[in-house]
PDB file of C-alpha atoms and ligand atoms in Angstrom:
ATOM      1  CA  MET M   1      -0.339  43.969 -17.988  1.00  0.00           C
ATOM      2  CA  ASP M   2       2.288  46.162 -16.454  1.00  0.00           C
ATOM      3  CA  ASN M   3       5.676  44.534 -15.772  1.00  0.00           C
ATOM      4  CA  ILE M   4       5.705  45.136 -11.974  1.00  0.00           C
ATOM      5  CA  VAL M   5       2.249  43.541 -11.587  1.00  0.00           C
ATOM      6  CA  TYR M   6       3.375  40.643 -13.908  1.00  0.00           C
ATOM      7  CA  GLU M   7       6.481  39.986 -11.956  1.00  0.00           C
ATOM      8  CA  ARG M   8       4.794  40.099  -8.606  1.00  0.00           C
ATOM      9  CA  LEU M   9       2.081  37.786  -9.796  1.00  0.00           C
ATOM     10  CA  HIS M  10       4.717  35.236 -10.908  1.00  0.00           C
ATOM     11  CA  ASN M  11       6.597  35.587  -7.648  1.00  0.00           C
ATOM     12  CA  ASN M  12       3.444  35.175  -5.630  1.00  0.00           C
ATOM     13  CA  LEU M  13       2.607  32.054  -7.542  1.00  0.00           C
ATOM     14  CA  SER M  14       6.098  30.657  -6.785  1.00  0.00           C
ATOM     15  CA  THR M  15       5.819  31.621  -3.068  1.00  0.00           C
ATOM     16  CA  LEU M  16       2.483  29.922  -2.833  1.00  0.00           C
ATOM     17  CA  LYS M  17       3.716  26.819  -4.743  1.00  0.00           C
ATOM     18  CA  LEU M  18       0.977  27.196  -7.375  1.00  0.00           C
ATOM     19  CA  ASN M  19       3.328  25.843  -9.941  1.00  0.00           C
ATOM     20  CA  ARG M  20       0.757  24.516 -12.422  1.00  0.00           C
ATOM     21  CA  ILE M  21      -0.992  27.873 -12.587  1.00  0.00           C
ATOM     22  CA  LYS M  22       2.412  29.530 -13.055  1.00  0.00           C
ATOM     23  CA  GLU M  23       3.186  27.159 -15.993  1.00  0.00           C
ATOM     24  CA  ILE M  24      -0.079  27.611 -17.889  1.00  0.00           C
ATOM     25  CA  MET M  25      -1.292  31.055 -16.891  1.00  0.00           C
ATOM     26  CA  ASP M  26       0.265  33.103 -19.641  1.00  0.00           C
ATOM     27  CA  ASN M  27      -1.102  30.994 -22.529  1.00  0.00           C
ATOM     28  CA  TYR M  28      -4.483  30.609 -20.759  1.00  0.00           C
ATOM     29  CA  LEU M  29      -5.014  34.245 -20.079  1.00  0.00           C
ATOM     30  CA  GLU M  30      -4.310  35.014 -23.708  1.00  0.00           C
ATOM     31  CA  ARG M  31      -6.850  32.433 -24.811  1.00  0.00           C
ATOM     32  CA  ALA M  32      -9.388  33.689 -22.093  1.00  0.00           C
ATOM     33  CA  ILE M  33      -9.216  37.213 -23.544  1.00  0.00           C
ATOM     34  CA  LYS M  34      -9.723  36.078 -27.180  1.00  0.00           C
ATOM     35  CA  GLU M  35     -12.561  33.764 -26.232  1.00  0.00           C
ATOM     36  CA  ASP M  36     -14.192  36.147 -23.861  1.00  0.00           C
ATOM     37  CA  ILE M  37     -14.043  33.856 -20.910  1.00  0.00           C
ATOM     38  CA  SER M  38     -15.275  35.397 -17.694  1.00  0.00           C
ATOM     39  CA  LEU M  39     -12.980  36.121 -14.800  1.00  0.00           C
ATOM     40  CA  THR M  40     -14.826  33.606 -12.680  1.00  0.00           C
ATOM     41  CA  GLU M  41     -14.536  30.947 -15.263  1.00  0.00           C
ATOM     42  CA  ALA M  42     -10.877  31.676 -15.754  1.00  0.00           C
ATOM     43  CA  LEU M  43     -10.095  31.574 -12.026  1.00  0.00           C
ATOM     44  CA  ASP M  44     -12.036  28.291 -11.721  1.00  0.00           C
ATOM     45  CA  PHE M  45     -10.166  26.777 -14.545  1.00  0.00           C
ATOM     46  CA  LEU M  46      -6.767  27.670 -13.240  1.00  0.00           C
ATOM     47  CA  LEU M  47      -7.440  26.559  -9.641  1.00  0.00           C
ATOM     48  CA  ASN M  48      -8.929  23.333 -10.802  1.00  0.00           C
ATOM     49  CA  GLU M  49      -5.788  22.620 -12.953  1.00  0.00           C
ATOM     50  CA  GLU M  50      -3.648  23.309  -9.904  1.00  0.00           C
ATOM     51  CA  LYS M  51      -5.808  20.862  -7.705  1.00  0.00           C
ATOM     52  CA  ILE M  52      -5.528  18.084 -10.187  1.00  0.00           C
ATOM     53  CA  TYR M  53      -1.737  18.530 -10.544  1.00  0.00           C
ATOM     54  CA  LYS M  54      -1.374  18.672  -6.718  1.00  0.00           C
ATOM     55  CA  ASP M  55      -3.559  15.472  -6.362  1.00  0.00           C
ATOM     56  CA  GLU M  56      -1.511  13.661  -8.875  1.00  0.00           C
ATOM     57  CA  THR M  57       1.846  14.600  -7.339  1.00  0.00           C
ATOM     58  CA  SER M  58       0.620  13.748  -3.903  1.00  0.00           C
ATOM     59  CA  LEU M  59      -0.569  10.265  -5.114  1.00  0.00           C
ATOM     60  CA  ARG M  60       2.649   9.580  -6.800  1.00  0.00           C
ATOM     61  CA  MET M  61       4.712  10.614  -3.786  1.00  0.00           C
ATOM     62  CA  ARG M  62       2.616   8.526  -1.398  1.00  0.00           C
ATOM     63  CA  THR M  63       2.850   5.586  -3.703  1.00  0.00           C
ATOM     64  CA  ASN M  64       6.678   5.879  -3.780  1.00  0.00           C
ATOM     65  CA  VAL M  65       6.888   6.244  -0.010  1.00  0.00           C
ATOM     66  CA  ALA M  66       4.899   2.922   0.345  1.00  0.00           C
ATOM     67  CA  GLY M  67       7.671   0.936  -1.286  1.00  0.00           C
ATOM     68  CA  PHE M  68       5.673  -1.785  -2.923  1.00  0.00           C
ATOM     69  CA  PRO M  69       7.969  -4.387  -4.722  1.00  0.00           C
ATOM     70  CA  TYR M  70       5.662  -4.089  -7.699  1.00  0.00           C
ATOM     71  CA  ARG M  71       2.345  -2.328  -8.522  1.00  0.00           C
ATOM     72  CA  LYS M  72      -0.672  -4.296  -9.635  1.00  0.00           C
ATOM     73  CA  SER M  73      -4.406  -3.692  -9.226  1.00  0.00           C
ATOM     74  CA  PHE M  74      -7.485  -5.632  -8.670  1.00  0.00           C
ATOM     75  CA  GLU M  75      -8.256  -5.269 -12.341  1.00  0.00           C
ATOM     76  CA  GLN M  76      -5.055  -7.144 -13.104  1.00  0.00           C
ATOM     77  CA  PHE M  77      -6.071 -10.025 -10.970  1.00  0.00           C
ATOM     78  CA  ASP M  78      -7.814 -13.046 -12.623  1.00  0.00           C
ATOM     79  CA  PHE M  79     -10.260 -14.141 -10.092  1.00  0.00           C
ATOM     80  CA  ASN M  80     -11.423 -17.001 -12.394  1.00  0.00           C
ATOM     81  CA  PHE M  81      -8.030 -18.483 -12.014  1.00  0.00           C
ATOM     82  CA  GLN M  82      -8.407 -18.419  -8.137  1.00  0.00           C
ATOM     83  CA  LYS M  83     -11.805 -19.809  -7.386  1.00  0.00           C
ATOM     84  CA  SER M  84     -11.334 -20.008  -3.676  1.00  0.00           C
ATOM     85  CA  ILE M  85     -11.317 -16.294  -3.326  1.00  0.00           C
ATOM     86  CA  ASP M  86     -14.843 -14.946  -2.456  1.00  0.00           C
ATOM     87  CA  LEU M  87     -15.421 -11.862  -4.516  1.00  0.00           C
ATOM     88  CA  LYS M  88     -17.950 -10.584  -1.967  1.00  0.00           C
ATOM     89  CA  THR M  89     -15.146 -10.481   0.614  1.00  0.00           C
ATOM     90  CA  ILE M  90     -12.855  -8.685  -1.819  1.00  0.00           C
ATOM     91  CA  ASN M  91     -15.565  -6.123  -2.748  1.00  0.00           C
ATOM     92  CA  GLU M  92     -16.184  -5.453   0.937  1.00  0.00           C
ATOM     93  CA  LEU M  93     -12.522  -4.870   1.592  1.00  0.00           C
ATOM     94  CA  ARG M  94     -12.516  -2.405  -1.347  1.00  0.00           C
ATOM     95  CA  THR M  95     -15.114  -0.191   0.383  1.00  0.00           C
ATOM     96  CA  MET M  96     -12.072   0.488   2.837  1.00  0.00           C
ATOM     97  CA  ARG M  97     -14.367   0.181   5.768  1.00  0.00           C
ATOM     98  CA  PHE M  98     -11.933  -2.272   7.441  1.00  0.00           C
ATOM     99  CA  ILE M  99      -9.319   0.590   7.569  1.00  0.00           C
ATOM    100  CA  ASN M 100     -11.776   3.020   9.029  1.00  0.00           C
ATOM    101  CA  ASN M 101     -12.573   0.380  11.741  1.00  0.00           C
ATOM    102  CA  ASN M 102      -8.856  -0.305  12.414  1.00  0.00           C
ATOM    103  CA  GLU M 103      -9.400  -3.962  11.347  1.00  0.00           C
ATOM    104  CA  ASN M 104      -6.788  -6.374   9.811  1.00  0.00           C
ATOM    105  CA  VAL M 105      -6.648  -8.480   6.725  1.00  0.00           C
ATOM    106  CA  VAL M 106      -4.809 -11.785   6.529  1.00  0.00           C
ATOM    107  CA  PHE M 107      -4.024 -13.529   3.275  1.00  0.00           C
ATOM    108  CA  LEU M 108      -2.957 -17.166   3.678  1.00  0.00           C
ATOM    109  CA  GLY M 109      -2.012 -19.613   1.000  1.00  0.00           C
ATOM    110  CA  PRO M 110       0.980 -21.459  -0.712  1.00  0.00           C
ATOM    111  CA  PRO M 111       3.442 -19.473  -2.839  1.00  0.00           C
ATOM    112  CA  GLY M 112       2.254 -17.866  -6.088  1.00  0.00           C
ATOM    113  CA  VAL M 113      -1.474 -17.799  -5.246  1.00  0.00           C
ATOM    114  CA  GLY M 114      -1.678 -13.859  -5.241  1.00  0.00           C
ATOM    115  CA  LYS M 115      -1.200 -12.942  -1.639  1.00  0.00           C
ATOM    116  CA  THR M 116       1.313 -10.214  -2.390  1.00  0.00           C
ATOM    117  CA  HIS M 117      -0.601  -8.996  -5.506  1.00  0.00           C
ATOM    118  CA  LEU M 118      -3.868  -8.616  -3.542  1.00  0.00           C
ATOM    119  CA  SER M 119      -2.020  -6.970  -0.555  1.00  0.00           C
ATOM    120  CA  ILE M 120      -0.529  -4.413  -2.940  1.00  0.00           C
ATOM    121  CA  SER M 121      -3.890  -3.777  -4.794  1.00  0.00           C
ATOM    122  CA  LEU M 122      -5.514  -3.144  -1.416  1.00  0.00           C
ATOM    123  CA  GLY M 123      -2.597  -0.884  -0.436  1.00  0.00           C
ATOM    124  CA  LEU M 124      -2.829   1.108  -3.672  1.00  0.00           C
ATOM    125  CA  GLU M 125      -6.482   1.648  -3.074  1.00  0.00           C
ATOM    126  CA  ALA M 126      -5.821   2.665   0.482  1.00  0.00           C
ATOM    127  CA  ILE M 127      -3.402   5.253  -0.840  1.00  0.00           C
ATOM    128  CA  LYS M 128      -5.965   6.559  -3.367  1.00  0.00           C
ATOM    129  CA  ASN M 129      -8.338   6.972  -0.462  1.00  0.00           C
ATOM    130  CA  ARG M 130      -5.591   9.016   1.349  1.00  0.00           C
ATOM    131  CA  TYR M 131      -4.654   6.560   3.964  1.00  0.00           C
ATOM    132  CA  SER M 132      -0.972   6.488   4.738  1.00  0.00           C
ATOM    133  CA  THR M 133       0.433   3.124   3.715  1.00  0.00           C
ATOM    134  CA  TYR M 134       3.699   1.292   3.963  1.00  0.00           C
ATOM    135  CA  TYR M 135       4.853  -2.042   2.667  1.00  0.00           C
ATOM    136  CA  ILE M 136       7.498  -4.194   4.264  1.00  0.00           C
ATOM    137  CA  ASN M 137       8.656  -7.739   3.983  1.00  0.00           C
ATOM    138  CA  CYS M 138       8.674  -9.576   7.336  1.00  0.00           C
ATOM    139  CA  HIS M 139      12.240 -10.520   7.214  1.00  0.00           C
ATOM    140  CA  GLU M 140      13.313  -6.874   6.571  1.00  0.00           C
ATOM    141  CA  LEU M 141      10.933  -5.776   9.241  1.00  0.00           C
ATOM    142  CA  ILE M 142      12.466  -7.976  11.916  1.00  0.00           C
ATOM    143  CA  GLU M 143      16.009  -6.977  10.758  1.00  0.00           C
ATOM    144  CA  GLN M 144      15.045  -3.275  11.148  1.00  0.00           C
ATOM    145  CA  LEU M 145      13.504  -3.799  14.593  1.00  0.00           C
ATOM    146  CA  ASN M 146      16.512  -5.855  15.711  1.00  0.00           C
ATOM    147  CA  ARG M 147      18.912  -3.202  14.572  1.00  0.00           C
ATOM    148  CA  ALA M 148      16.830  -0.461  16.289  1.00  0.00           C
ATOM    149  CA  HIS M 149      16.748  -2.515  19.477  1.00  0.00           C
ATOM    150  CA  TYR M 150      20.537  -2.913  19.549  1.00  0.00           C
ATOM    151  CA  GLU M 151      21.053   0.824  18.835  1.00  0.00           C
ATOM    152  CA  ASN M 152      18.705   1.819  21.552  1.00  0.00           C
ATOM    153  CA  ARG M 153      16.068   3.365  19.328  1.00  0.00           C
ATOM    154  CA  LEU M 154      13.396   0.629  19.274  1.00  0.00           C
ATOM    155  CA  LYS M 155      10.717   3.061  20.617  1.00  0.00           C
ATOM    156  CA  ASP M 156      11.236   5.399  17.726  1.00  0.00           C
ATOM    157  CA  ARG M 157      11.250   2.605  15.192  1.00  0.00           C
ATOM    158  CA  LEU M 158       8.035   1.155  16.513  1.00  0.00           C
ATOM    159  CA  LYS M 159       6.518   4.547  16.439  1.00  0.00           C
ATOM    160  CA  ASN M 160       7.537   5.035  12.840  1.00  0.00           C
ATOM    161  CA  TYR M 161       5.721   1.833  11.751  1.00  0.00           C
ATOM    162  CA  ALA M 162       2.764   2.676  13.924  1.00  0.00           C
ATOM    163  CA  LYS M 163       2.262   6.089  12.307  1.00  0.00           C
ATOM    164  CA  TYR M 164       1.073   4.429   9.003  1.00  0.00           C
ATOM    165  CA  LYS M 165      -2.727   3.826   9.016  1.00  0.00           C
ATOM    166  CA  VAL M 166      -2.047   0.712   6.939  1.00  0.00           C
ATOM    167  CA  LEU M 167       0.983  -1.388   7.362  1.00  0.00           C
ATOM    168  CA  VAL M 168       1.454  -4.247   4.822  1.00  0.00           C
ATOM    169  CA  ILE M 169       3.630  -7.047   6.230  1.00  0.00           C
ATOM    170  CA  ASP M 170       4.363  -9.545   3.540  1.00  0.00           C
ATOM    171  CA  GLU M 171       5.879 -13.052   3.561  1.00  0.00           C
ATOM    172  CA  VAL M 172       5.400 -13.896   7.293  1.00  0.00           C
ATOM    173  CA  GLY M 173       6.650 -17.445   7.648  1.00  0.00           C
ATOM    174  CA  TYR M 174       9.296 -17.898   4.908  1.00  0.00           C
ATOM    175  CA  LEU M 175      11.972 -17.559   7.667  1.00  0.00           C
ATOM    176  CA  PRO M 176      11.504 -18.655  11.313  1.00  0.00           C
ATOM    177  CA  PHE M 177      11.646 -16.206  14.077  1.00  0.00           C
ATOM    178  CA  ASP M 178      14.208 -16.349  16.957  1.00  0.00           C
ATOM    179  CA  LYS M 179      13.076 -15.525  20.405  1.00  0.00           C
ATOM    180  CA  GLN M 180      14.118 -11.778  20.034  1.00  0.00           C
ATOM    181  CA  GLY M 181      12.360 -11.453  16.642  1.00  0.00           C
ATOM    182  CA  ALA M 182       9.156 -13.016  17.947  1.00  0.00           C
ATOM    183  CA  ASN M 183       9.190 -10.576  20.836  1.00  0.00           C
ATOM    184  CA  LEU M 184       9.869  -7.540  18.583  1.00  0.00           C
ATOM    185  CA  PHE M 185       7.053  -8.679  16.262  1.00  0.00           C
ATOM    186  CA  PHE M 186       4.677  -9.039  19.261  1.00  0.00           C
ATOM    187  CA  GLN M 187       5.534  -5.653  20.396  1.00  0.00           C
ATOM    188  CA  LEU M 188       4.599  -4.118  16.855  1.00  0.00           C
ATOM    189  CA  ILE M 189       1.305  -6.122  16.694  1.00  0.00           C
ATOM    190  CA  THR M 190       0.368  -4.890  20.240  1.00  0.00           C
ATOM    191  CA  ARG M 191       1.135  -1.348  19.335  1.00  0.00           C
ATOM    192  CA  LYS M 192      -1.062  -1.349  16.331  1.00  0.00           C
ATOM    193  CA  TYR M 193      -3.831  -3.401  17.853  1.00  0.00           C
ATOM    194  CA  GLU M 194      -7.171  -1.568  17.489  1.00  0.00           C
ATOM    195  CA  LYS M 195      -5.378   1.640  16.435  1.00  0.00           C
ATOM    196  CA  SER M 196      -4.690   0.979  12.788  1.00  0.00           C
ATOM    197  CA  THR M 197      -4.662  -1.624  10.143  1.00  0.00           C
ATOM    198  CA  ILE M 198      -2.328  -4.506   9.246  1.00  0.00           C
ATOM    199  CA  ILE M 199      -2.534  -6.338   5.931  1.00  0.00           C
ATOM    200  CA  LEU M 200      -0.486  -9.506   6.509  1.00  0.00           C
ATOM    201  CA  SER M 201       0.433 -12.414   4.144  1.00  0.00           C
ATOM    202  CA  SER M 202       1.681 -15.776   5.146  1.00  0.00           C
ATOM    203  CA  ASN M 203       2.283 -19.118   3.578  1.00  0.00           C
ATOM    204  CA  ARG M 204       1.886 -20.855   6.942  1.00  0.00           C
ATOM    205  CA  SER M 205      -1.468 -21.736   8.417  1.00  0.00           C
ATOM    206  CA  PHE M 206      -2.229 -20.439  11.925  1.00  0.00           C
ATOM    207  CA  GLY M 207      -1.784 -23.911  13.375  1.00  0.00           C
ATOM    208  CA  GLU M 208       1.933 -23.691  12.359  1.00  0.00           C
ATOM    209  CA  TRP M 209       2.599 -20.333  14.063  1.00  0.00           C
ATOM    210  CA  GLY M 210       3.711 -21.778  17.343  1.00  0.00           C
ATOM    211  CA  GLU M 211       6.516 -23.566  15.509  1.00  0.00           C
ATOM    212  CA  LEU M 212       7.120 -20.543  13.369  1.00  0.00           C
ATOM    213  CA  PHE M 213       7.650 -18.241  16.280  1.00  0.00           C
ATOM    214  CA  ASN M 214       9.374 -20.952  18.269  1.00  0.00           C
ATOM    215  CA  ASP M 215       6.981 -20.210  21.226  1.00  0.00           C
ATOM    216  CA  ASP M 216       3.369 -21.302  21.551  1.00  0.00           C
ATOM    217  CA  ILE M 217       2.464 -18.580  24.037  1.00  0.00           C
ATOM    218  CA  ILE M 218       3.755 -15.602  21.945  1.00  0.00           C
ATOM    219  CA  ALA M 219       2.254 -17.124  18.807  1.00  0.00           C
ATOM    220  CA  SER M 220      -1.196 -17.240  20.336  1.00  0.00           C
ATOM    221  CA  ALA M 221      -0.852 -13.746  21.851  1.00  0.00           C
ATOM    222  CA  ILE M 222       0.048 -12.396  18.388  1.00  0.00           C
ATOM    223  CA  LEU M 223      -2.810 -14.324  16.722  1.00  0.00           C
ATOM    224  CA  ASP M 224      -5.211 -13.178  19.445  1.00  0.00           C
ATOM    225  CA  ARG M 225      -4.593  -9.504  18.681  1.00  0.00           C
ATOM    226  CA  LEU M 226      -4.198  -9.852  14.887  1.00  0.00           C
ATOM    227  CA  LEU M 227      -7.416 -11.873  14.389  1.00  0.00           C
ATOM    228  CA  HIS M 228      -9.672 -10.173  16.949  1.00  0.00           C
ATOM    229  CA  HIS M 229     -10.964  -7.698  14.351  1.00  0.00           C
ATOM    230  CA  SER M 230      -9.943  -9.206  10.946  1.00  0.00           C
ATOM    231  CA  THR M 231     -10.742 -10.701   7.582  1.00  0.00           C
ATOM    232  CA  VAL M 232      -8.958 -13.744   6.662  1.00  0.00           C
ATOM    233  CA  VAL M 233      -8.709 -14.694   3.047  1.00  0.00           C
ATOM    234  CA  ASN M 234      -7.595 -18.322   2.719  1.00  0.00           C
ATOM    235  CA  ILE M 235      -6.438 -18.901  -0.856  1.00  0.00           C
ATOM    236  CA  LYS M 236      -6.360 -22.618  -1.731  1.00  0.00           C
ATOM    237  CA  GLY M 237      -5.208 -22.997  -5.357  1.00  0.00           C
ATOM    238  CA  ASN M 238      -2.431 -23.399  -7.797  1.00  0.00           C
ATOM    239  CA  SER M 239       0.442 -20.969  -8.289  1.00  0.00           C
ATOM    240  CA  TYR M 240      -0.136 -18.438 -10.980  1.00  0.00           C
ATOM    241  CA  ARG M 241       3.672 -18.324 -11.477  1.00  0.00           C
ATOM    242  CA  LEU M 242       3.592 -21.979 -12.247  1.00  0.00           C
ATOM    243  CA  LYS M 243       0.710 -21.505 -14.659  1.00  0.00           C
ATOM    244  CA  GLU M 244       2.927 -19.040 -16.580  1.00  0.00           C
ATOM    245  CA  LYS M 245       5.730 -21.536 -16.589  1.00  0.00           C
ATOM    246  CA  VAL M 246       3.538 -24.309 -17.856  1.00  0.00           C
ATOM    247  CA  LYS M 247       2.307 -22.235 -20.743  1.00  0.00           C
ATOM    248  CA  THR M 248       5.923 -21.400 -21.729  1.00  0.00           C
ATOM    249  CA  PHE M 249       6.915 -25.035 -21.292  1.00  0.00           C
ATOM    250  CA  ASN M 250       4.113 -26.196 -23.570  1.00  0.00           C
ATOM    251  CA  ASN M 251       4.773 -23.492 -26.254  1.00  0.00           C
ATOM    252  CA  VAL M 252       8.417 -24.516 -26.647  1.00  0.00           C
ATOM    253  CA  GLY M 253       7.223 -28.132 -27.262  1.00  0.00           C
ATOM    254  CA  GLY M 254       7.900 -29.805 -23.921  1.00  0.00           C
ATOM    255  CA  ASP M 255       5.814 -32.703 -22.810  1.00  0.00           C
ATOM    256  CA  LYS M 256       2.388 -31.473 -22.039  1.00  0.00           C
ATOM    257  CA  VAL M 257       2.111 -30.392 -18.409  1.00  0.00           C
ATOM    258  CA  LYS M 258      -1.404 -30.166 -17.043  1.00  0.00           C
TER     259      LYS M 258
HETATM  260  P1  ADP H 301       2.297 -14.870  -3.529  1.00  0.00           P
HETATM  261  O1  ADP H 301       1.021 -15.604  -3.008  1.00  0.00           O
HETATM  262  O2  ADP H 301       3.465 -15.805  -3.371  1.00  0.00           O
HETATM  263  O3  ADP H 301       2.545 -13.666  -2.748  1.00  0.00           O
HETATM  264  P2  ADP H 301       2.154 -13.150  -5.797  1.00  0.00           P
HETATM  265  O4  ADP H 301       0.968 -12.381  -5.387  1.00  0.00           O
HETATM  266  O5  ADP H 301       3.502 -12.406  -5.694  1.00  0.00           O
HETATM  267  O6  ADP H 301       2.114 -14.476  -5.076  1.00  0.00           O
HETATM  268  O7  ADP H 301       1.843 -13.670  -7.283  1.00  0.00           O
HETATM  269  C1  ADP H 301       3.002 -14.087  -8.073  1.00  0.00           C
HETATM  270  C2  ADP H 301       2.835 -13.476  -9.534  1.00  0.00           C
HETATM  271  O8  ADP H 301       1.667 -13.977 -10.115  1.00  0.00           O
HETATM  272  C3  ADP H 301       2.692 -11.938  -9.410  1.00  0.00           C
HETATM  273  O9  ADP H 301       3.198 -11.432 -10.538  1.00  0.00           O
HETATM  274  C4  ADP H 301       1.169 -11.811  -9.558  1.00  0.00           C
HETATM  275  O10 ADP H 301       0.785 -10.495 -10.109  1.00  0.00           O
HETATM  276  C5  ADP H 301       0.706 -12.928 -10.347  1.00  0.00           C
HETATM  277  N1  ADP H 301      -0.637 -13.487 -10.000  1.00  0.00           N
HETATM  278  C6  ADP H 301      -0.877 -14.280  -8.937  1.00  0.00           C
HETATM  279  N2  ADP H 301      -2.184 -14.748  -8.990  1.00  0.00           N
HETATM  280  C7  ADP H 301      -2.693 -13.986  -9.994  1.00  0.00           C
HETATM  281  C8  ADP H 301      -4.092 -14.022 -10.541  1.00  0.00           C
HETATM  282  N3  ADP H 301      -5.038 -14.702 -10.051  1.00  0.00           N
HETATM  283  N4  ADP H 301      -4.247 -13.214 -11.676  1.00  0.00           N
HETATM  284  C9  ADP H 301      -3.211 -12.538 -12.236  1.00  0.00           C
HETATM  285  N5  ADP H 301      -1.989 -12.464 -11.726  1.00  0.00           N
HETATM  286  C10 ADP H 301      -1.687 -13.332 -10.701  1.00  0.00           C
HETATM  287 MG1   MG H 302       4.231 -12.983  -1.862  1.00  0.00          MG
END
């Protein structure tokens, strides 16, 4: 190949950001000539390699943006340990139909039963299915909204959270809301209502939300919107964290804990 053509080819690959092709092309073309691979086949191979590379990069970037505290899949979840979870419901959620229909999911249950794990697993599958996804802990969310409110940029902040097709709000209920916090949370829920999906986890049953939000009226308005189109997964079981602790404790020769 003449030098000018070779240089232009590489420059064009850079300009068009076809980095994977740029990286493998020289070796591959040599092989293609030796093995008598047709031009169509060669072009197909190179473009396919680029597509795989771009898909992987995009998946990695979108997963980083989501900001999960840890990454765990459904395959890593022991459903035998948590018998109260209906597998049919989980499998239905995994079809992603609820996201297409702008419906919500609420995981309820005491600490350690897998609420965060399952929210993350669903979030990771949503990302694989190209839905923009963002994870935030409720306390952090309220702090962010409060700050935005005082700095006169609440509208932008709400818009930012609303732009994600799937917003995972974790740990609702560990800390109580003050009046302002409840109001901001209500605004966010209203903004997303029937437009996109919220995956929410809480250790507090719905009956306790009036107390949690310090206001029965705002709590029922939030629940009304959140639950209108939703799947509620109520997990009644033991903490998986404690199960691990019990195993360690027994192994080091403590009194048997059942
Ligand atoms: P929480 O309900 O408090 O959000 P997590 O989902 O964070 O609990 O679970 C606590 C830890 O235990 C995590 O590391 C999670 O991966 C693990 N875990 C919980 N339930 C299960 C389960 N049934 N199978 C496997 N790991 C589990
Ligand atoms: Mg949790």
